[in-house]
Structure formats: C-alpha cells, structure tokens
Tab-separated table of C-alpha atoms and ligand atoms in Angstrom:
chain	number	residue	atom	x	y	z
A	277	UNK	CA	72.016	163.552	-128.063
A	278	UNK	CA	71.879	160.039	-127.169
A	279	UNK	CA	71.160	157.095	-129.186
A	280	UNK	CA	68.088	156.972	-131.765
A	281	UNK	CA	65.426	154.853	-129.628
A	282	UNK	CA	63.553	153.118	-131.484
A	283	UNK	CA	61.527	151.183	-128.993
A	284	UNK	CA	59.831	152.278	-125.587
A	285	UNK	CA	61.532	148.845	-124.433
A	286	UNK	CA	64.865	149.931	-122.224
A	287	UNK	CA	65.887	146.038	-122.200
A	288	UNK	CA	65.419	144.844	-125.474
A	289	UNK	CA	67.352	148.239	-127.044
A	290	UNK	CA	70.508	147.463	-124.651
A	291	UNK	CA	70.241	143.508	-125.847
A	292	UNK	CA	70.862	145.086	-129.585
A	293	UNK	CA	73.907	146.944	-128.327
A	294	UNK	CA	72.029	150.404	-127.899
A	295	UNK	CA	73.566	152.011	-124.948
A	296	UNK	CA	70.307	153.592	-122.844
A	297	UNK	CA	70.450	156.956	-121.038
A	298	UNK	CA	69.142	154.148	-118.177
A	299	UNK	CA	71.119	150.655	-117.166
A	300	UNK	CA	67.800	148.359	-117.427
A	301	UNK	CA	67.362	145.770	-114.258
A	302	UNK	CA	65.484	142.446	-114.270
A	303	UNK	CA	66.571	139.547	-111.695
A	304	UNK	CA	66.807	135.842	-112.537
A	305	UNK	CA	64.241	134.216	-110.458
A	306	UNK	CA	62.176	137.339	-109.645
A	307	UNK	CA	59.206	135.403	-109.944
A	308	UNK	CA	59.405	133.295	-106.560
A	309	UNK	CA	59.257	132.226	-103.263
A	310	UNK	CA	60.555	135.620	-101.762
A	311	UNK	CA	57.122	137.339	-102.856
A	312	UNK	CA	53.967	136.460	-100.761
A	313	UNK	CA	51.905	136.881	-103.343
A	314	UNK	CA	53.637	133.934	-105.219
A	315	UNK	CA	53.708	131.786	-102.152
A	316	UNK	CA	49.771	132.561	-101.549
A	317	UNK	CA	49.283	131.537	-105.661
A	318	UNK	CA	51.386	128.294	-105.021
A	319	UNK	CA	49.782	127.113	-101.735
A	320	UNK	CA	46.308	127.502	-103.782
A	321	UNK	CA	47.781	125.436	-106.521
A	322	UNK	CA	48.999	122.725	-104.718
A	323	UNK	CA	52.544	122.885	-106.127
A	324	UNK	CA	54.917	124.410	-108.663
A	325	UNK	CA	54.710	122.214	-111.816
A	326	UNK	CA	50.968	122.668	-110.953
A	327	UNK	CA	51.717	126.692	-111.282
A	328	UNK	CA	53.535	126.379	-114.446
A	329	UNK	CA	50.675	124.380	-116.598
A	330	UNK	CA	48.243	126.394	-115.659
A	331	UNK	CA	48.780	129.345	-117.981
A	332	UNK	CA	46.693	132.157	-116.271
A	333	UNK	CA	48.479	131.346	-113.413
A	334	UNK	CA	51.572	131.097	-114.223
A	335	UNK	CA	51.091	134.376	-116.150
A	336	UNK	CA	49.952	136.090	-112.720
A	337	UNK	CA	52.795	134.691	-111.374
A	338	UNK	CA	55.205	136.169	-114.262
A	339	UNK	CA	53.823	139.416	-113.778
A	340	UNK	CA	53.737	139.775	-109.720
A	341	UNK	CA	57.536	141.083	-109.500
A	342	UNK	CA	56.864	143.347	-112.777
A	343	UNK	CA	53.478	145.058	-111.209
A	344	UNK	CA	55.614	145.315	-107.371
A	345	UNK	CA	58.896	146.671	-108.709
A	346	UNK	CA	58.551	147.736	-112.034
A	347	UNK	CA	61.539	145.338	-113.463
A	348	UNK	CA	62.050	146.042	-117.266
A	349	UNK	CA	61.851	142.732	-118.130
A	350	UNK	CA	59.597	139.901	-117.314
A	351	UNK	CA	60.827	136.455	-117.699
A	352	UNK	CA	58.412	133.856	-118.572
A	353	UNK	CA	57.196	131.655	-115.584
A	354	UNK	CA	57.811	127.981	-116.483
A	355	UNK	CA	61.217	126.070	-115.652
A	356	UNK	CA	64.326	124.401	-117.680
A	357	UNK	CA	62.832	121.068	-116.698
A	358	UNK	CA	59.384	121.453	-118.889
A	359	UNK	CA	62.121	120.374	-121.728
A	360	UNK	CA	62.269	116.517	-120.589
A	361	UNK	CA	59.309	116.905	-119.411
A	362	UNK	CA	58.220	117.102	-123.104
A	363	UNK	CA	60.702	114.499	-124.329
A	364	UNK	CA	58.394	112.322	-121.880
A	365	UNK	CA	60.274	111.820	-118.251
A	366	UNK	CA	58.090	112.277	-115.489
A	367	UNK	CA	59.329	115.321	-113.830
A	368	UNK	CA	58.499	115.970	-109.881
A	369	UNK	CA	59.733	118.217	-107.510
A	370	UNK	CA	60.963	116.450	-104.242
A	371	UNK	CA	59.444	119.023	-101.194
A	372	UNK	CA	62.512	120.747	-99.456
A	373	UNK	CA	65.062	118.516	-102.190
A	374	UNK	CA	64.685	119.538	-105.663
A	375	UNK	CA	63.676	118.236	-109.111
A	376	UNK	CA	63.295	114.177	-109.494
A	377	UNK	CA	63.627	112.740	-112.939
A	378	UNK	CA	62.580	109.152	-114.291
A	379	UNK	CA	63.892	107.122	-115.483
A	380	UNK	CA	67.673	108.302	-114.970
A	381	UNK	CA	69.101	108.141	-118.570
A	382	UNK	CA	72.462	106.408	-116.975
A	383	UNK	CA	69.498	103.165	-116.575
A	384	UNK	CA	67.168	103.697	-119.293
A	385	UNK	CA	67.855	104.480	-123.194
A	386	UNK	CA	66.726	107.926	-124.521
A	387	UNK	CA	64.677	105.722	-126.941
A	388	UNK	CA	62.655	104.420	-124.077
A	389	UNK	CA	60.663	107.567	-124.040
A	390	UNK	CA	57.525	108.769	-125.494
A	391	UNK	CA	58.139	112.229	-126.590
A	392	UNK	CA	54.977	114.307	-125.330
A	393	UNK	CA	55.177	117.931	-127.033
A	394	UNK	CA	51.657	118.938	-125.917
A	395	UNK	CA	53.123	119.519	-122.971
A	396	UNK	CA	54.652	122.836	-124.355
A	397	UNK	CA	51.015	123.956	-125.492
A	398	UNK	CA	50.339	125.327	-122.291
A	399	UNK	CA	53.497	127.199	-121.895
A	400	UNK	CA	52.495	129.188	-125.329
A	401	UNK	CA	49.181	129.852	-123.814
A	402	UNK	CA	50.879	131.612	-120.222
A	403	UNK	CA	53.016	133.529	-122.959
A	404	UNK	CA	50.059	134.763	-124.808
A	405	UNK	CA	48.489	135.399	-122.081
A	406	UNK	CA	51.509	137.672	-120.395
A	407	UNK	CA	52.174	139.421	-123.749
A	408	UNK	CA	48.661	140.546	-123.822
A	409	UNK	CA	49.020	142.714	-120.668
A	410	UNK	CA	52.080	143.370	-120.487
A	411	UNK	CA	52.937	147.574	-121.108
A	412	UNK	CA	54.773	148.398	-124.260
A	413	UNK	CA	57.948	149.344	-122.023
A	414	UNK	CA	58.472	145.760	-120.798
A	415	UNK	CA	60.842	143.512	-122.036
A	416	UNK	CA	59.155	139.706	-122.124
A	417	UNK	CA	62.125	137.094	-122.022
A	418	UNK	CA	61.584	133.447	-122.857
A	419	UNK	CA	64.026	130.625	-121.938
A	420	UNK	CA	64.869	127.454	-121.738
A	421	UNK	CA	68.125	125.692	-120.186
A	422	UNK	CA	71.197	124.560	-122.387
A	423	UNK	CA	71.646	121.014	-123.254
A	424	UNK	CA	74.558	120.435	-121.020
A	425	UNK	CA	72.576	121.712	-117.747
A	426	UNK	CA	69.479	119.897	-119.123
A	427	UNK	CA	71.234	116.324	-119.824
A	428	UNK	CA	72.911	116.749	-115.927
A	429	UNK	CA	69.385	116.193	-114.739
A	430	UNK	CA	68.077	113.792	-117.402
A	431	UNK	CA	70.841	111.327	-116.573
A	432	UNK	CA	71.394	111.500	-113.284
A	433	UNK	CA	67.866	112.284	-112.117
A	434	UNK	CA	67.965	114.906	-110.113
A	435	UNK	CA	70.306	117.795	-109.626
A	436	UNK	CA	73.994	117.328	-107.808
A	437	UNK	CA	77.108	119.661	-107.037
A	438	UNK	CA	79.801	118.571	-109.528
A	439	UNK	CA	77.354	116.348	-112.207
A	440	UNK	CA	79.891	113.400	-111.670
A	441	UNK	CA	77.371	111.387	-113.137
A	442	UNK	CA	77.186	113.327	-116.207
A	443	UNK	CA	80.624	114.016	-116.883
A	444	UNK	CA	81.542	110.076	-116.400
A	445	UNK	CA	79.035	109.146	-118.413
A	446	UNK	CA	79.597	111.643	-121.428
A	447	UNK	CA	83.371	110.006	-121.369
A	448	UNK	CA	82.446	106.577	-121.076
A	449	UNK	CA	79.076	106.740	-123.570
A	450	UNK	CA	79.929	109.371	-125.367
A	451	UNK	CA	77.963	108.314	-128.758
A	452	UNK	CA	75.172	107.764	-126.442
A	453	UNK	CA	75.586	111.462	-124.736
A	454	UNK	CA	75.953	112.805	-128.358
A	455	UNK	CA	72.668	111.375	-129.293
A	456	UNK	CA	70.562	112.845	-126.040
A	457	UNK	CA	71.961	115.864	-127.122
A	458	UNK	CA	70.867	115.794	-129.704
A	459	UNK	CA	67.699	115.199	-128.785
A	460	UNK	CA	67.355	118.568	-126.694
A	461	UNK	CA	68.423	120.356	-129.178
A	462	UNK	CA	65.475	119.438	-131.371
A	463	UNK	CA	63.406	120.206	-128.629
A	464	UNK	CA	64.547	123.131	-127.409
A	465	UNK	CA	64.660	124.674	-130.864
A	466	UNK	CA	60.703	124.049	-131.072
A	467	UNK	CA	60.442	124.894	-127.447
A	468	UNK	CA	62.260	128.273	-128.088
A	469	UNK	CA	60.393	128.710	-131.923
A	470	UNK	CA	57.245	128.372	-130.006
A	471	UNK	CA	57.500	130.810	-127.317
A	472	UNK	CA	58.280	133.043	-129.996
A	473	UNK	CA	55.941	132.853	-132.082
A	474	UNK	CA	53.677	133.290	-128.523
A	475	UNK	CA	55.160	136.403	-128.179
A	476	UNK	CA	58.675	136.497	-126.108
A	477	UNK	CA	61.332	139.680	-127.423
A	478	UNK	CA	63.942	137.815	-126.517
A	479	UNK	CA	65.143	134.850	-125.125
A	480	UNK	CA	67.581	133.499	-122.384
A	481	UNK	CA	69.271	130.207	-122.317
A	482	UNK	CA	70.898	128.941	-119.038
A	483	UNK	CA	73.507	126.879	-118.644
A	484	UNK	CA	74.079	126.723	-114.559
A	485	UNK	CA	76.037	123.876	-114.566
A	486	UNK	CA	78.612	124.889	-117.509
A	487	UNK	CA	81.170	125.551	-114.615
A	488	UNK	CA	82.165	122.163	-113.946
A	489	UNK	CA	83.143	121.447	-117.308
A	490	UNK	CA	87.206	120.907	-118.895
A	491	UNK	CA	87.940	122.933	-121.656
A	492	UNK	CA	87.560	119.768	-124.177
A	493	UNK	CA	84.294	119.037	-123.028
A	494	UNK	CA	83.233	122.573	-122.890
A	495	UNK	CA	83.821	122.806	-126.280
A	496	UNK	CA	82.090	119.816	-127.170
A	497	UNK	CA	79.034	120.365	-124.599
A	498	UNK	CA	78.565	123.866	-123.904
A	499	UNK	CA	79.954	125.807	-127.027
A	500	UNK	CA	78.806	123.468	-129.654
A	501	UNK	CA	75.466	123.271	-128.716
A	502	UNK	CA	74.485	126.477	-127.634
A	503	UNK	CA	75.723	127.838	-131.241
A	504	UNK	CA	73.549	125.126	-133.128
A	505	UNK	CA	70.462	126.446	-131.503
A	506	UNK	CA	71.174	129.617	-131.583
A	507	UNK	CA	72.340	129.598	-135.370
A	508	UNK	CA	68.952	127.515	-135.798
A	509	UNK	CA	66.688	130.152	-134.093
A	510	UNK	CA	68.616	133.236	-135.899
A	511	UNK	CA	67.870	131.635	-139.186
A	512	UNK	CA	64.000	131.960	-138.574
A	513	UNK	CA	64.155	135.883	-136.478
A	514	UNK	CA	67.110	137.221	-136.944
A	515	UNK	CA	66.945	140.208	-135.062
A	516	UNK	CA	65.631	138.577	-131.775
A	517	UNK	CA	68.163	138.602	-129.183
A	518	UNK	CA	69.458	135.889	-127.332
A	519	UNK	CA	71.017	136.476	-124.417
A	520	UNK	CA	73.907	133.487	-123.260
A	521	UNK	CA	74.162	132.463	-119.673
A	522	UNK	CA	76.786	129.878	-118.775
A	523	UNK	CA	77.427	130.004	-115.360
A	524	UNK	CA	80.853	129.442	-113.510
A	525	UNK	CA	82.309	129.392	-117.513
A	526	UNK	CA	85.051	132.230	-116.546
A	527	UNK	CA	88.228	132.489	-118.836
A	528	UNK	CA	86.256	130.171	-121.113
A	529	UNK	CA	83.586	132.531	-121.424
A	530	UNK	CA	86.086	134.413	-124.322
A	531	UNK	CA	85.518	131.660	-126.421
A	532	UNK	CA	81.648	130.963	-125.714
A	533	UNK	CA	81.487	134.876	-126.937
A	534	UNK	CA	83.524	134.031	-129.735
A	535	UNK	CA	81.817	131.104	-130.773
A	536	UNK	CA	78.460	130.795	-130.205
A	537	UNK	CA	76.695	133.914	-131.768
A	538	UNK	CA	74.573	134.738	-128.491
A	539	UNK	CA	74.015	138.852	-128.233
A	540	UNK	CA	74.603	139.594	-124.891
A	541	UNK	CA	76.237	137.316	-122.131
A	542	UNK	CA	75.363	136.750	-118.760
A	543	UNK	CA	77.788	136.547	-116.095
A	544	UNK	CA	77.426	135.352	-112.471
A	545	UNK	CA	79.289	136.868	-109.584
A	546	UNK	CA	82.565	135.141	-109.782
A	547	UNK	CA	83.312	137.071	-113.025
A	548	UNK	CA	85.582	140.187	-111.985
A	549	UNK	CA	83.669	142.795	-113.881
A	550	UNK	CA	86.794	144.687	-115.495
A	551	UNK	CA	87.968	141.379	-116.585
A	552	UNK	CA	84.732	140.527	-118.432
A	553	UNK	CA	84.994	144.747	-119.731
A	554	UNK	CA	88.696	143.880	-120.817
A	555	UNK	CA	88.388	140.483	-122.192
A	556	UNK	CA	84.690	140.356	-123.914
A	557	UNK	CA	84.186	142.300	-127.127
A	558	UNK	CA	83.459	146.057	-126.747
A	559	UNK	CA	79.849	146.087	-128.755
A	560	UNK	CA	78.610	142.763	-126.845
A	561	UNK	CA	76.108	143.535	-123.834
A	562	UNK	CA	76.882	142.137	-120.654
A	563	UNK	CA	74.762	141.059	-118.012
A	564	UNK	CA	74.909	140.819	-114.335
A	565	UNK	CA	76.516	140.651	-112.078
A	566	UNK	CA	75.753	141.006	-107.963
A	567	UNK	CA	75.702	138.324	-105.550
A	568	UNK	CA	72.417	137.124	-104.538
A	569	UNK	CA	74.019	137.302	-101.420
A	570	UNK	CA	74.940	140.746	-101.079
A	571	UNK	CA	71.307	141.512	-102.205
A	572	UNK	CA	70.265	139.473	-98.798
A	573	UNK	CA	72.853	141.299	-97.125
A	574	UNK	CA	71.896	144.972	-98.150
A	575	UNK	CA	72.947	148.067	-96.436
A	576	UNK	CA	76.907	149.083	-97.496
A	577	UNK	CA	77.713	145.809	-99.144
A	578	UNK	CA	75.024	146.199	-101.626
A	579	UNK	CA	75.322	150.308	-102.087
A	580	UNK	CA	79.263	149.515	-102.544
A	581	UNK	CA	78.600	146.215	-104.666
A	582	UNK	CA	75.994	147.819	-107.245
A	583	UNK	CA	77.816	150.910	-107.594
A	584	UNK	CA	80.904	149.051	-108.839
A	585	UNK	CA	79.038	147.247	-111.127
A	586	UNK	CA	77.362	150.137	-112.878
A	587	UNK	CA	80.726	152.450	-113.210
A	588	UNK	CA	82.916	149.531	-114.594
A	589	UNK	CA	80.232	149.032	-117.340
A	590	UNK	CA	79.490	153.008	-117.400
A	591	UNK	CA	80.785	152.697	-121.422
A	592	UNK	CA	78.838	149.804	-122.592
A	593	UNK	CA	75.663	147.982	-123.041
A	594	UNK	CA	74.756	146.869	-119.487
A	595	UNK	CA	72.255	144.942	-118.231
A	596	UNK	CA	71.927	144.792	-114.450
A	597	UNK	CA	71.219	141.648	-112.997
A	598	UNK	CA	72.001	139.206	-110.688
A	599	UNK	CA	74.775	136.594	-110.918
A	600	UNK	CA	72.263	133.864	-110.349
A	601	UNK	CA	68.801	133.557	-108.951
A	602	UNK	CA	67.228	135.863	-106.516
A	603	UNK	CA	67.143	133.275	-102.662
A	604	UNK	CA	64.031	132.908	-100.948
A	605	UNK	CA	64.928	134.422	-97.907
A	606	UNK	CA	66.074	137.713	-99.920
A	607	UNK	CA	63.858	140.818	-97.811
A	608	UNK	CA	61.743	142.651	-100.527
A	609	UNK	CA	63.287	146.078	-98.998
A	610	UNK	CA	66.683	145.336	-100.353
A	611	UNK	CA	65.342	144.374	-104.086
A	612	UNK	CA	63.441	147.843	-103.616
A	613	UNK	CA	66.612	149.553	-102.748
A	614	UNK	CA	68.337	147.643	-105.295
A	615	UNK	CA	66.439	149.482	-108.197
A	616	UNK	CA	66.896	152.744	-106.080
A	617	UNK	CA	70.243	152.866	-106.817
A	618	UNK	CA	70.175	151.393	-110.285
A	619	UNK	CA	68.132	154.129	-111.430
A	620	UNK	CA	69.325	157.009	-109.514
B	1417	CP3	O1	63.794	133.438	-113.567
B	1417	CP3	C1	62.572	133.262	-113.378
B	1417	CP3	O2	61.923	133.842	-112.480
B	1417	CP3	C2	61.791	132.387	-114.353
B	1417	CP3	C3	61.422	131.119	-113.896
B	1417	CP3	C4	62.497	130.063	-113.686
B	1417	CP3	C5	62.391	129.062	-112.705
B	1417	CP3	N1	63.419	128.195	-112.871
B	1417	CP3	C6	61.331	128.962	-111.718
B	1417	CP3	C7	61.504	128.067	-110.553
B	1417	CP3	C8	63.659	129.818	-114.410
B	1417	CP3	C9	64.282	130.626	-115.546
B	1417	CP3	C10	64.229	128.624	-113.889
B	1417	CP3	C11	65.451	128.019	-114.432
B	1417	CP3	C12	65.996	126.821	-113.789
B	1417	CP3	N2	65.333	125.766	-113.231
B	1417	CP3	C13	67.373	126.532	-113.763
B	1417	CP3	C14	68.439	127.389	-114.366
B	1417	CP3	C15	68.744	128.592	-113.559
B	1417	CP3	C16	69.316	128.320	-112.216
B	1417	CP3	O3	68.669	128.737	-111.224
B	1417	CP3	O4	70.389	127.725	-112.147
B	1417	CP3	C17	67.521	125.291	-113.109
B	1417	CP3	C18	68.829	124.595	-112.818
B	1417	CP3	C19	66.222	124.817	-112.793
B	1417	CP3	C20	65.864	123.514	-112.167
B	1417	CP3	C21	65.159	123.710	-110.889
B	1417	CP3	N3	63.899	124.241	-110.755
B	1417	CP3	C22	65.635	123.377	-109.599
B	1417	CP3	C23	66.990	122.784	-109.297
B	1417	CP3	C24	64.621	123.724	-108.699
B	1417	CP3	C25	64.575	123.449	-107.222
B	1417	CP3	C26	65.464	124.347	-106.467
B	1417	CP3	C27	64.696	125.516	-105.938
B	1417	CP3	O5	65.171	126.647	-106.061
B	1417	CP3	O6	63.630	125.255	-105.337
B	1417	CP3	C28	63.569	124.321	-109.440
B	1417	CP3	C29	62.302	124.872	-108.895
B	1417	CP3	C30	61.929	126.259	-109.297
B	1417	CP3	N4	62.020	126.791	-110.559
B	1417	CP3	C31	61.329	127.217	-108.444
B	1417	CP3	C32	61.057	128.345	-109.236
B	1417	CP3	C33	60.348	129.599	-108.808
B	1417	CP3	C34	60.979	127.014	-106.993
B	1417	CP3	C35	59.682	126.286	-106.983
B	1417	CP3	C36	58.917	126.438	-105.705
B	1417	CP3	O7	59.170	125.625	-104.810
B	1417	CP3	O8	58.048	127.312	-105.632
C-alpha cells in the first residue's frame, strides 16, 4: 500500500515528505512569454508590471500554463521585485534589458524611501482570486525572492552577472547592508504572511543570485536570512511548506539544508543529482533539476536528461522541475513531452 494521502494535492503531500505513487511537475516561470496566450494578455496590458497589479489578470495569467498542461502546481503571477517596489523604489522594466531600480541604494540611503505597502494589496487580491478557481488537486505556490537576490537589485539598480556592486558594497558598508536587510526581511515576512492568509499552500523563496557568494558571506547573507524568515513564518503556520531555492549554492547547499529550516530545496542544473541524493538529508524533498536548455533542445537529450533525474530520486520525495526558469523561445511541444515522460 502506499502512503496514507491525505490531500488530493500531489505537490503539497511530496513538500511534507510524503513520497507519491506520482513525481509531481511544475516549472519555474511557466507563466510567460513562451505561451501566446500570455503574450496576447501582455500586449493588451501594455506591459508586465501592468499584468501583475491588475489582479484578474494576473490571475488569468497564473492559471494559463495550469489549464494548457495540467502542472500540479501554480505559482502565483507577480515578481521578486514587487518587494522594493513596496519599500517605495520605482521599479520599471527596461524593454529588451531588464528590471531598472531608483534610486540605486549604493547613492541614496534606505531611509530616503517612503515605504508604500498598498502596493501588496493587489497581489492578495490576484491570490484570492486564483485560489477561488483553482481545482482541489492543484498546488498554489506563493513567493517572493531572498534578501540577498533582492538587495543585488536594490543597490545596484538593475540586475548584473557577478553583483560586484553588491558584494563591494556589503564589505565596505556592511552596517549599512545589515540594515537594508533588514529591511526586506520585514517586508517580505508581511509580503509572505499576506499571500497566505490570501490563500497560497506553500511558498517558494528564490535566491538566483546566491551563487556568487564566499562561504563567509553566504553565511551571513544567504543562510542567516533565509532562516529568520522562515523561522518567522513557521511560528504563525507551521505546517505550510516552504520550499528553499538558492541557486548556483552547490557544496554550500549542505549547510543552507542544515541551517535554515526550509522543507524541500530547490536545485538548479549544475547540482549532480546523486550528489544532492548523497549529501542532502534522506527525508528532505528535493526539487529540480533539468536544464532549461535541454527542455529547448528536446528529442534524446531531454528523454535521456529527465529519465536520469527521476531514477536517481526514484527513493525520495521528488519534485520535478526545472533548474531555473522556463526561456522564451522554449517550443510548447517539448514542455508537453516533458510531462509525457514524467508521468508515464
Ligand atoms: O515562476 C513564475 O512563473 C512566477 C512568476 C515569476 C516571475 N518572475 C515573472 C516574470 C517569478 C517567480 C519571478 C521571479 C524573479 N524575478 C526572479 C527570481 C527567479 C529567477 O528567474 O532567477 C528574478 C531574478 C526576477 C527579476 C526579473 N523579473 C528579471 C531579471 C526580469 C527580466 C528578465 C526577463 O526574463 O525578462 C523579470 C521579468 C519577468 N518576471 C518576466 C516574467 C514572466 C518577463 C516579463 C515580460 O517581459 O513579459
């Protein structure tokens, strides 16, 4: 017999450590710019920050990937940035560049700003709105980035390959750094609380840019933090999972399980997946972890790719994912085949 299960959700049993007769499958990103119907929505809108305050919207757009391909979990449509948005930085995304942040903390003190919180008010709304139609079977994941990946773009204004910025800055101002995160923390607490509360199972925090990071300051910037909101959240639920993403983390990733008290851990495609079987504790869930890459690529490398995945994590909680977001110019065939072969 297997396992007792005590909730139609596949997703949110496996985040508790219940191993599933099925490995449940969800992509980061899912909700995007490789789905026509999302770039149709956008191109109405007028842009994407447009998309994510407008909560019936951005609750279409949450649901699109789960109504095409039948994911098992939908992840809340909004973006790691809404956080500084909040703490009152404009926020504006660059066309063909990226995210553009002002004023750069490296210029301006984090007292300068005028915290804005109603700006989260219409992120609960989209996750009302998605919980509300959602089916009983699917997973509904909240999120918001870690402060490390959050203060890279709130100092240097914009995103960058090795956060030189940040990392000089955190040395040289470190008092300073302390107190921003600080600040994000607070936030991100209420931020998380509050989507909660909305109606999220579980909740995701990303830390892309934890990769770039000495072991010292990983500690200090990654670990440290991530455990403070996560202790902070656990106080008020518990039993909600949290699942812990830092990507490009590696060998350090022993002591982010170790230390941080997330349930399951994400891991993106550099992790060898017997290494993360061998070296991560037995009961923790594990999540990931194929090259967005290979997805584009489909035919043999994928088959080969997503096969090895599944039968090194045959024994344990397993979570198939991606080992970071789904690209725009992924073909929706391969994502189809994708959950072929997870489910077969
Ligand atoms: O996973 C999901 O589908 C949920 C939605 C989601 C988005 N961003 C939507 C989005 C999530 C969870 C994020 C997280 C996010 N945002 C991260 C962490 C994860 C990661 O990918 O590393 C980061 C670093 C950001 C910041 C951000 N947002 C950047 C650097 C960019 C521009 C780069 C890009 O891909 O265009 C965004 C924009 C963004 N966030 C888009 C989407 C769908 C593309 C917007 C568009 O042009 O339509």
């Amino acid at each position: 017999m297997p396992d007792v299960i005590e909730s139609p959700k596949l997703l949110l049993n496996t985040l508790r450590g219940k191993k599933q007769t099925q490995t449940p499958v969800w992509l980061m990103r899912q909700a995007g710019r490789y789905l026509p119907e999302y770039r149709e929505l956008r191109s109405q809108k007028g842009g994407f920050l447009e998309l994510c305050y407008d909560p019936e919207c951005a609750a279409e757009v949450t649901i699109q990937p789960i109504r095409r391909f039948g994911f098992d979990g939908a992840i809340l449509f909004s973006d790691i940035l809404i956080v500084p948005h909040a703490m009152g930085q404009d926020l504006w995304f660059e066309a063909g560049e990226g995210p553009r942040l002002a004023p750069r903390l490296v210029d301006a003190a984090l007292t300068s700003l005028e915290s804005a919180p109603a700006r989260f008010e219409a992120i609960y709304a989209t996750v009302r709105n998605v919980a509300s139609q959602l089916e009983d079977k699917t997973t509904f994941m909240g999120f918001a980035g870690s402060p490390w990946t959050v203060a890279t773009y709130m100092t240097h204004g914009q995103g960058s390959k090795d956060q030189a910025v940040t990392r000089r800055y955190a040395y040289q101002d470190e008092a300073a750094f302390a107190e921003l995160i600080r600040a994000i923390i607070d936030h991100s607490v209420t931020y998380l609380l509050g989507q909660i509360d909305a109606g999220v199972d579980a909740i995701q925090l990303f830390d892309s840019w934890a990769g770039t990071l000495s072991p010292a300051q990983f500690e200090k910037w990654v670990i440290a933090p991530n455990a403070e909101i996560i202790a902070r959240i656990k106080a008020v639920h518990p039993d909600l999972p949290i699942i812990g993403f830092p990507k490009g983390a590696g060998a350090k990733l022993v002591a982010y399980a170790r230390e941080t008290g997330a349930d399951a851990i994400g891991l993106d495609e550099t992790v060898d997946p017997f290494w993360a079987h061998d070296n991560l504790p037995a009961d923790i869930p594990l999540q990931g972890n194929l090259d967005p890459l290979a997805l584009i690529a489909g035919g043999e490398a994928l088959e080969n790719s997503v096969r090895h995945i599944l039968q090194v994590f045959e024994d344990r909680p397993h979570i198939f994912n991606l080992g970071h977001g789904i690209l725009p110019d992924t073909p929706i065939e391969h994502v189809e085949k994708l959950l072929t072969l997870v489910r077969q």
